[in-house]
Amino acid sequence: MKKQVKFTTLLLLLLGTQIISAQFRNNNRFGRQQRTAIPQAQTPPPEPEAKTADELVDEQMPKITETLELDPFEEAVVRATLVKYVQKRLELQILKLEPKKMKEEYDKLAELQKEELRAGLPEDKYLAYIDLEERRFQGKRKKKKKKKKNKE
């Protein structure tokens, strides 16, 4: 009988110790949350991966094909030309030249691209492409209606 009382007492003592230590663990008394004085460092979001020239051109090709109504051959010519010159522009960005030199190189690439597209497309579709390029590939133009104000 003495052994049972000692064993029960020891068991209750250990169980009580566990309950009390759980209440006070990490300065969390009676279930209350406490904020730490040191803010936790947040990991920065991962940088988005740079897109390749093919991916960039693939995003724009449906708009170009739809707007200019290109046949498969013309579409292949435009796509090949755009991929070529977008790749060259990406390479220039990697070089990180001074701004004036970079602008000169971009202008040269733009002229070469226009010449190559002029040679590969009929004149009307080339002009439509130039117009589309000036509008930043936004698609067909929508006319805005002007509202008239009543003066009272």
Short mmCIF file of N, CA and C in Angstrom, two decimals:
data_model
loop_
_atom_site.label_atom_id
_atom_site.label_comp_id
_atom_site.label_asym_id
_atom_site.label_seq_id
_atom_site.Cartn_x
_atom_site.Cartn_y
_atom_site.Cartn_z
N MET A 1 0.82 -1.18 0.00
CA MET A 1 0.00 0.00 0.00
C MET A 1 0.87 1.26 0.00
N LYS A 2 1.98 1.27 0.76
CA LYS A 2 2.86 2.41 0.81
C LYS A 2 3.45 2.69 -0.56
N LYS A 3 3.77 1.63 -1.28
CA LYS A 3 4.35 1.80 -2.61
C LYS A 3 3.36 2.47 -3.56
N GLN A 4 2.09 2.06 -3.43
CA GLN A 4 1.06 2.64 -4.29
C GLN A 4 0.88 4.12 -4.01
N VAL A 5 0.90 4.54 -2.78
CA VAL A 5 0.73 5.94 -2.40
C VAL A 5 1.92 6.75 -2.90
N LYS A 6 3.13 6.20 -2.72
CA LYS A 6 4.32 6.90 -3.19
C LYS A 6 4.30 7.03 -4.72
N PHE A 7 3.92 5.95 -5.38
CA PHE A 7 3.87 5.95 -6.84
C PHE A 7 2.83 6.95 -7.36
N THR A 8 1.64 6.97 -6.76
CA THR A 8 0.57 7.90 -7.15
C THR A 8 0.98 9.33 -6.90
N THR A 9 1.63 9.59 -5.77
CA THR A 9 2.09 10.93 -5.44
C THR A 9 3.14 11.40 -6.45
N LEU A 10 4.06 10.52 -6.76
CA LEU A 10 5.10 10.85 -7.74
C LEU A 10 4.49 11.12 -9.11
N LEU A 11 3.54 10.31 -9.50
CA LEU A 11 2.87 10.48 -10.79
C LEU A 11 2.12 11.81 -10.86
N LEU A 12 1.39 12.16 -9.79
CA LEU A 12 0.66 13.43 -9.76
C LEU A 12 1.62 14.62 -9.74
N LEU A 13 2.72 14.48 -9.05
CA LEU A 13 3.72 15.54 -9.00
C LEU A 13 4.32 15.79 -10.39
N LEU A 14 4.67 14.74 -11.12
CA LEU A 14 5.21 14.87 -12.47
C LEU A 14 4.18 15.47 -13.44
N LEU A 15 2.95 15.00 -13.32
CA LEU A 15 1.88 15.51 -14.18
C LEU A 15 1.62 16.99 -13.89
N GLY A 16 1.60 17.37 -12.64
CA GLY A 16 1.40 18.77 -12.27
C GLY A 16 2.53 19.65 -12.75
N THR A 17 3.75 19.14 -12.70
CA THR A 17 4.91 19.89 -13.18
C THR A 17 4.79 20.14 -14.68
N GLN A 18 4.37 19.15 -15.42
CA GLN A 18 4.21 19.30 -16.87
C GLN A 18 3.15 20.34 -17.22
N ILE A 19 2.05 20.34 -16.50
CA ILE A 19 0.97 21.29 -16.76
C ILE A 19 1.43 22.71 -16.46
N ILE A 20 2.11 22.89 -15.34
CA ILE A 20 2.58 24.22 -14.96
C ILE A 20 3.65 24.72 -15.93
N SER A 21 4.58 23.85 -16.31
CA SER A 21 5.64 24.29 -17.23
C SER A 21 5.06 24.62 -18.60
N ALA A 22 4.00 23.93 -19.00
CA ALA A 22 3.36 24.24 -20.27
C ALA A 22 2.74 25.64 -20.23
N GLN A 23 2.24 26.05 -19.07
CA GLN A 23 1.63 27.37 -18.95
C GLN A 23 2.67 28.49 -19.02
N PHE A 24 3.85 28.24 -18.51
CA PHE A 24 4.87 29.28 -18.43
C PHE A 24 5.94 29.17 -19.52
N ARG A 25 5.82 28.23 -20.40
CA ARG A 25 6.82 28.02 -21.44
C ARG A 25 6.88 29.25 -22.36
N ASN A 26 8.06 29.71 -22.68
CA ASN A 26 8.29 30.86 -23.55
C ASN A 26 7.61 32.12 -23.05
N ASN A 27 7.55 32.32 -21.78
CA ASN A 27 6.92 33.50 -21.17
C ASN A 27 5.48 33.67 -21.61
N ASN A 28 4.82 32.58 -21.87
CA ASN A 28 3.44 32.60 -22.31
C ASN A 28 2.57 32.19 -21.13
N ARG A 29 2.29 33.13 -20.27
CA ARG A 29 1.55 32.82 -19.04
C ARG A 29 0.06 32.72 -19.31
N PHE A 30 -0.49 31.65 -18.90
CA PHE A 30 -1.94 31.43 -18.95
C PHE A 30 -2.52 31.62 -20.35
N GLY A 31 -1.77 31.21 -21.35
CA GLY A 31 -2.28 31.22 -22.71
C GLY A 31 -2.22 32.56 -23.41
N ARG A 32 -1.66 33.59 -22.77
CA ARG A 32 -1.58 34.91 -23.41
C ARG A 32 -0.41 34.95 -24.37
N GLN A 33 -0.59 35.63 -25.46
CA GLN A 33 0.48 35.79 -26.44
C GLN A 33 1.29 37.03 -26.12
N GLN A 34 2.60 36.92 -26.17
CA GLN A 34 3.45 38.08 -25.99
C GLN A 34 4.28 38.28 -27.25
N ARG A 35 4.48 39.52 -27.60
CA ARG A 35 5.31 39.82 -28.76
C ARG A 35 6.75 39.96 -28.33
N THR A 36 7.62 39.53 -29.21
CA THR A 36 9.04 39.69 -28.91
C THR A 36 9.46 41.10 -29.28
N ALA A 37 10.49 41.60 -28.59
CA ALA A 37 10.97 42.95 -28.85
C ALA A 37 11.75 43.01 -30.16
N ILE A 38 12.28 41.88 -30.61
CA ILE A 38 13.08 41.85 -31.84
C ILE A 38 12.18 41.41 -32.99
N PRO A 39 12.04 42.25 -33.99
CA PRO A 39 11.19 41.84 -35.13
C PRO A 39 11.85 40.70 -35.90
N GLN A 40 11.03 39.82 -36.42
CA GLN A 40 11.54 38.69 -37.17
C GLN A 40 11.85 39.14 -38.60
N ALA A 41 12.97 38.69 -39.12
CA ALA A 41 13.35 39.03 -40.48
C ALA A 41 12.49 38.23 -41.45
N GLN A 42 11.97 38.93 -42.44
CA GLN A 42 11.16 38.26 -43.45
C GLN A 42 12.03 37.95 -44.65
N THR A 43 11.84 36.80 -45.21
CA THR A 43 12.61 36.45 -46.39
C THR A 43 12.03 37.18 -47.59
N PRO A 44 12.88 37.78 -48.41
CA PRO A 44 12.37 38.50 -49.57
C PRO A 44 11.76 37.53 -50.56
N PRO A 45 10.75 37.97 -51.30
CA PRO A 45 10.14 37.08 -52.29
C PRO A 45 11.16 36.75 -53.38
N PRO A 46 11.10 35.57 -53.92
CA PRO A 46 12.07 35.21 -54.95
C PRO A 46 11.89 36.09 -56.19
N GLU A 47 13.01 36.43 -56.81
CA GLU A 47 12.95 37.28 -58.00
C GLU A 47 12.34 36.49 -59.15
N PRO A 48 11.46 37.13 -59.92
CA PRO A 48 10.89 36.42 -61.06
C PRO A 48 11.98 36.13 -62.08
N GLU A 49 11.88 34.97 -62.68
CA GLU A 49 12.89 34.59 -63.66
C GLU A 49 12.73 35.45 -64.91
N ALA A 50 13.86 35.82 -65.49
CA ALA A 50 13.84 36.63 -66.70
C ALA A 50 13.29 35.79 -67.85
N LYS A 51 12.45 36.40 -68.66
CA LYS A 51 11.86 35.68 -69.78
C LYS A 51 12.84 35.67 -70.95
N THR A 52 12.76 34.62 -71.73
CA THR A 52 13.60 34.52 -72.91
C THR A 52 12.96 35.29 -74.05
N ALA A 53 13.72 35.47 -75.12
CA ALA A 53 13.21 36.19 -76.29
C ALA A 53 12.00 35.46 -76.87
N ASP A 54 12.06 34.13 -76.91
CA ASP A 54 10.93 33.37 -77.45
C ASP A 54 9.66 33.60 -76.64
N GLU A 55 9.78 33.60 -75.32
CA GLU A 55 8.61 33.80 -74.46
C GLU A 55 8.03 35.21 -74.64
N LEU A 56 8.90 36.20 -74.74
CA LEU A 56 8.42 37.57 -74.93
C LEU A 56 7.69 37.73 -76.25
N VAL A 57 8.23 37.13 -77.30
CA VAL A 57 7.60 37.23 -78.62
C VAL A 57 6.30 36.43 -78.64
N ASP A 58 6.30 35.26 -77.99
CA ASP A 58 5.09 34.44 -77.96
C ASP A 58 3.92 35.17 -77.29
N GLU A 59 4.21 36.04 -76.33
CA GLU A 59 3.15 36.82 -75.68
C GLU A 59 2.51 37.81 -76.66
N GLN A 60 3.31 38.38 -77.55
CA GLN A 60 2.82 39.42 -78.45
C GLN A 60 2.27 38.87 -79.77
N MET A 61 2.70 37.68 -80.17
CA MET A 61 2.32 37.16 -81.49
C MET A 61 0.81 37.03 -81.72
N PRO A 62 0.01 36.57 -80.76
CA PRO A 62 -1.44 36.49 -81.03
C PRO A 62 -2.04 37.85 -81.39
N LYS A 63 -1.63 38.91 -80.69
CA LYS A 63 -2.15 40.25 -80.99
C LYS A 63 -1.71 40.69 -82.39
N ILE A 64 -0.45 40.43 -82.71
CA ILE A 64 0.09 40.84 -84.01
C ILE A 64 -0.61 40.08 -85.12
N THR A 65 -0.73 38.77 -84.96
CA THR A 65 -1.35 37.92 -85.99
C THR A 65 -2.81 38.32 -86.20
N GLU A 66 -3.52 38.55 -85.12
CA GLU A 66 -4.94 38.91 -85.23
C GLU A 66 -5.12 40.28 -85.87
N THR A 67 -4.34 41.24 -85.45
CA THR A 67 -4.50 42.60 -85.94
C THR A 67 -4.08 42.73 -87.40
N LEU A 68 -2.97 42.09 -87.76
CA LEU A 68 -2.46 42.23 -89.12
C LEU A 68 -3.02 41.18 -90.07
N GLU A 69 -3.73 40.18 -89.53
CA GLU A 69 -4.31 39.10 -90.32
C GLU A 69 -3.23 38.43 -91.16
N LEU A 70 -2.21 37.92 -90.50
CA LEU A 70 -1.07 37.30 -91.17
C LEU A 70 -1.37 35.86 -91.54
N ASP A 71 -0.85 35.43 -92.70
CA ASP A 71 -0.93 34.01 -93.06
C ASP A 71 0.24 33.30 -92.37
N PRO A 72 0.27 31.97 -92.37
CA PRO A 72 1.32 31.25 -91.63
C PRO A 72 2.75 31.62 -92.05
N PHE A 73 2.99 31.84 -93.34
CA PHE A 73 4.33 32.21 -93.78
C PHE A 73 4.73 33.57 -93.24
N GLU A 74 3.82 34.54 -93.36
CA GLU A 74 4.11 35.88 -92.86
C GLU A 74 4.31 35.86 -91.34
N GLU A 75 3.51 35.05 -90.67
CA GLU A 75 3.64 34.94 -89.22
C GLU A 75 5.02 34.39 -88.84
N ALA A 76 5.50 33.40 -89.60
CA ALA A 76 6.82 32.83 -89.33
C ALA A 76 7.92 33.86 -89.57
N VAL A 77 7.77 34.67 -90.61
CA VAL A 77 8.76 35.71 -90.91
C VAL A 77 8.80 36.74 -89.77
N VAL A 78 7.64 37.20 -89.35
CA VAL A 78 7.56 38.20 -88.28
C VAL A 78 8.12 37.63 -86.98
N ARG A 79 7.73 36.40 -86.66
CA ARG A 79 8.19 35.79 -85.42
C ARG A 79 9.71 35.63 -85.40
N ALA A 80 10.27 35.13 -86.49
CA ALA A 80 11.72 34.93 -86.56
C ALA A 80 12.47 36.25 -86.42
N THR A 81 11.96 37.27 -87.10
CA THR A 81 12.60 38.59 -87.03
C THR A 81 12.52 39.16 -85.62
N LEU A 82 11.35 39.08 -85.02
CA LEU A 82 11.19 39.63 -83.67
C LEU A 82 12.05 38.89 -82.65
N VAL A 83 12.10 37.57 -82.74
CA VAL A 83 12.93 36.80 -81.80
C VAL A 83 14.39 37.21 -81.94
N LYS A 84 14.83 37.36 -83.17
CA LYS A 84 16.23 37.73 -83.41
C LYS A 84 16.59 39.06 -82.75
N TYR A 85 15.74 40.06 -82.97
CA TYR A 85 16.06 41.39 -82.45
C TYR A 85 15.76 41.55 -80.96
N VAL A 86 14.78 40.84 -80.45
CA VAL A 86 14.53 40.86 -79.00
C VAL A 86 15.72 40.23 -78.28
N GLN A 87 16.25 39.15 -78.85
CA GLN A 87 17.42 38.50 -78.25
C GLN A 87 18.60 39.47 -78.21
N LYS A 88 18.80 40.23 -79.28
CA LYS A 88 19.90 41.20 -79.31
C LYS A 88 19.68 42.30 -78.26
N ARG A 89 18.44 42.72 -78.07
CA ARG A 89 18.16 43.74 -77.06
C ARG A 89 18.41 43.21 -75.65
N LEU A 90 18.05 41.96 -75.42
CA LEU A 90 18.30 41.36 -74.11
C LEU A 90 19.81 41.26 -73.85
N GLU A 91 20.57 40.95 -74.88
CA GLU A 91 22.02 40.90 -74.72
C GLU A 91 22.59 42.27 -74.40
N LEU A 92 22.02 43.31 -75.01
CA LEU A 92 22.47 44.67 -74.70
C LEU A 92 22.16 45.04 -73.25
N GLN A 93 21.01 44.61 -72.76
CA GLN A 93 20.66 44.90 -71.37
C GLN A 93 21.64 44.23 -70.41
N ILE A 94 22.09 43.05 -70.76
CA ILE A 94 23.05 42.34 -69.91
C ILE A 94 24.37 43.09 -69.86
N LEU A 95 24.76 43.70 -70.98
CA LEU A 95 26.03 44.43 -71.04
C LEU A 95 26.03 45.68 -70.16
N LYS A 96 24.86 46.27 -69.95
CA LYS A 96 24.70 47.47 -69.12
C LYS A 96 25.64 48.60 -69.57
N LEU A 97 25.47 49.00 -70.82
CA LEU A 97 26.26 50.10 -71.35
C LEU A 97 25.77 51.42 -70.78
N GLU A 98 26.51 52.49 -71.04
CA GLU A 98 26.06 53.80 -70.60
C GLU A 98 24.80 54.16 -71.40
N PRO A 99 23.92 54.97 -70.82
CA PRO A 99 22.61 55.24 -71.42
C PRO A 99 22.67 55.77 -72.86
N LYS A 100 23.59 56.67 -73.14
CA LYS A 100 23.67 57.24 -74.49
C LYS A 100 24.02 56.16 -75.51
N LYS A 101 25.00 55.33 -75.19
CA LYS A 101 25.43 54.26 -76.08
C LYS A 101 24.32 53.23 -76.24
N MET A 102 23.61 52.94 -75.15
CA MET A 102 22.51 51.98 -75.19
C MET A 102 21.41 52.46 -76.13
N LYS A 103 21.07 53.74 -76.05
CA LYS A 103 20.03 54.29 -76.92
C LYS A 103 20.44 54.21 -78.38
N GLU A 104 21.70 54.50 -78.68
CA GLU A 104 22.19 54.40 -80.05
C GLU A 104 22.06 52.97 -80.58
N GLU A 105 22.43 52.02 -79.75
CA GLU A 105 22.36 50.61 -80.15
C GLU A 105 20.91 50.18 -80.36
N TYR A 106 20.01 50.60 -79.47
CA TYR A 106 18.60 50.28 -79.62
C TYR A 106 18.04 50.87 -80.92
N ASP A 107 18.42 52.11 -81.23
CA ASP A 107 17.95 52.74 -82.45
C ASP A 107 18.44 51.98 -83.68
N LYS A 108 19.70 51.54 -83.66
CA LYS A 108 20.24 50.76 -84.78
C LYS A 108 19.47 49.46 -84.94
N LEU A 109 19.22 48.78 -83.82
CA LEU A 109 18.48 47.52 -83.88
C LEU A 109 17.06 47.74 -84.39
N ALA A 110 16.44 48.83 -84.00
CA ALA A 110 15.08 49.12 -84.45
C ALA A 110 15.06 49.34 -85.96
N GLU A 111 16.03 50.06 -86.49
CA GLU A 111 16.10 50.30 -87.93
C GLU A 111 16.34 48.99 -88.69
N LEU A 112 17.26 48.17 -88.21
CA LEU A 112 17.52 46.89 -88.86
C LEU A 112 16.29 46.00 -88.83
N GLN A 113 15.57 46.00 -87.72
CA GLN A 113 14.35 45.20 -87.61
C GLN A 113 13.30 45.68 -88.60
N LYS A 114 13.13 47.00 -88.70
CA LYS A 114 12.14 47.53 -89.64
C LYS A 114 12.49 47.18 -91.08
N GLU A 115 13.78 47.26 -91.43
CA GLU A 115 14.20 46.90 -92.79
C GLU A 115 13.92 45.44 -93.08
N GLU A 116 14.21 44.58 -92.12
CA GLU A 116 13.98 43.15 -92.32
C GLU A 116 12.49 42.83 -92.43
N LEU A 117 11.67 43.50 -91.63
CA LEU A 117 10.21 43.29 -91.73
C LEU A 117 9.66 43.84 -93.04
N ARG A 118 10.20 44.96 -93.49
CA ARG A 118 9.76 45.54 -94.76
C ARG A 118 10.03 44.57 -95.90
N ALA A 119 11.17 43.88 -95.85
CA ALA A 119 11.52 42.93 -96.90
C ALA A 119 10.66 41.66 -96.83
N GLY A 120 10.20 41.29 -95.64
CA GLY A 120 9.46 40.04 -95.49
C GLY A 120 7.96 40.16 -95.53
N LEU A 121 7.41 41.38 -95.45
CA LEU A 121 5.96 41.56 -95.42
C LEU A 121 5.49 42.40 -96.60
N PRO A 122 4.24 42.19 -97.03
CA PRO A 122 3.67 43.11 -98.02
C PRO A 122 3.58 44.52 -97.43
N GLU A 123 3.54 45.51 -98.30
CA GLU A 123 3.60 46.91 -97.86
C GLU A 123 2.46 47.27 -96.91
N ASP A 124 1.24 46.84 -97.21
CA ASP A 124 0.10 47.21 -96.36
C ASP A 124 0.22 46.58 -94.96
N LYS A 125 0.69 45.35 -94.89
CA LYS A 125 0.84 44.71 -93.59
C LYS A 125 2.03 45.28 -92.83
N TYR A 126 3.06 45.69 -93.56
CA TYR A 126 4.20 46.33 -92.91
C TYR A 126 3.77 47.66 -92.27
N LEU A 127 3.01 48.45 -93.01
CA LEU A 127 2.53 49.74 -92.48
C LEU A 127 1.60 49.51 -91.28
N ALA A 128 0.77 48.47 -91.36
CA ALA A 128 -0.11 48.15 -90.24
C ALA A 128 0.72 47.72 -89.02
N TYR A 129 1.82 47.00 -89.25
CA TYR A 129 2.70 46.60 -88.15
C TYR A 129 3.33 47.83 -87.49
N ILE A 130 3.81 48.76 -88.31
CA ILE A 130 4.42 49.99 -87.78
C ILE A 130 3.41 50.75 -86.94
N ASP A 131 2.18 50.85 -87.43
CA ASP A 131 1.12 51.53 -86.67
C ASP A 131 0.86 50.81 -85.35
N LEU A 132 0.82 49.49 -85.40
CA LEU A 132 0.60 48.69 -84.20
C LEU A 132 1.76 48.88 -83.21
N GLU A 133 2.96 48.93 -83.72
CA GLU A 133 4.13 49.12 -82.87
C GLU A 133 4.10 50.49 -82.19
N GLU A 134 3.66 51.51 -82.90
CA GLU A 134 3.56 52.85 -82.32
C GLU A 134 2.54 52.90 -81.19
N ARG A 135 1.51 52.08 -81.31
CA ARG A 135 0.48 52.03 -80.27
C ARG A 135 0.84 51.03 -79.18
N ARG A 136 2.06 50.54 -79.20
CA ARG A 136 2.57 49.60 -78.18
C ARG A 136 1.78 48.30 -78.14
N PHE A 137 1.42 47.79 -79.30
CA PHE A 137 0.76 46.50 -79.43
C PHE A 137 -0.53 46.42 -78.63
N GLN A 138 -1.34 47.48 -78.69
CA GLN A 138 -2.59 47.52 -77.95
C GLN A 138 -3.76 46.91 -78.72
N GLY A 139 -3.57 46.56 -79.96
CA GLY A 139 -4.66 46.00 -80.74
C GLY A 139 -5.35 47.09 -81.54
N LYS A 140 -6.58 46.82 -81.96
CA LYS A 140 -7.32 47.77 -82.78
C LYS A 140 -7.68 49.00 -81.96
N ARG A 141 -7.68 50.12 -82.64
CA ARG A 141 -8.01 51.38 -81.96
C ARG A 141 -9.49 51.48 -81.68
N LYS A 142 -9.79 52.02 -80.55
CA LYS A 142 -11.18 52.29 -80.19
C LYS A 142 -11.34 53.80 -80.10
N LYS A 143 -12.35 54.28 -80.76
CA LYS A 143 -12.58 55.72 -80.75
C LYS A 143 -13.27 56.12 -79.45
N LYS A 144 -12.78 57.18 -78.87
CA LYS A 144 -13.36 57.68 -77.65
C LYS A 144 -14.42 58.73 -77.99
N LYS A 145 -15.51 58.67 -77.28
CA LYS A 145 -16.56 59.65 -77.47
C LYS A 145 -16.35 60.80 -76.50
N LYS A 146 -16.49 61.99 -77.03
CA LYS A 146 -16.34 63.15 -76.18
C LYS A 146 -17.68 63.48 -75.54
N LYS A 147 -17.63 63.81 -74.28
CA LYS A 147 -18.85 64.18 -73.58
C LYS A 147 -19.04 65.68 -73.66
N LYS A 148 -20.28 66.07 -73.91
CA LYS A 148 -20.60 67.49 -73.96
C LYS A 148 -21.11 67.92 -72.59
N LYS A 149 -20.59 69.03 -72.15
CA LYS A 149 -21.00 69.55 -70.84
C LYS A 149 -22.09 70.60 -71.04
N ASN A 150 -23.10 70.50 -70.24
CA ASN A 150 -24.16 71.51 -70.27
C ASN A 150 -23.79 72.65 -69.36
N LYS A 151 -23.84 73.86 -69.90
CA LYS A 151 -23.54 75.04 -69.11
C LYS A 151 -24.84 75.61 -68.57
N GLU A 152 -25.00 75.57 -67.31
CA GLU A 152 -26.22 76.10 -66.69
C GLU A 152 -25.89 77.12 -65.64
#
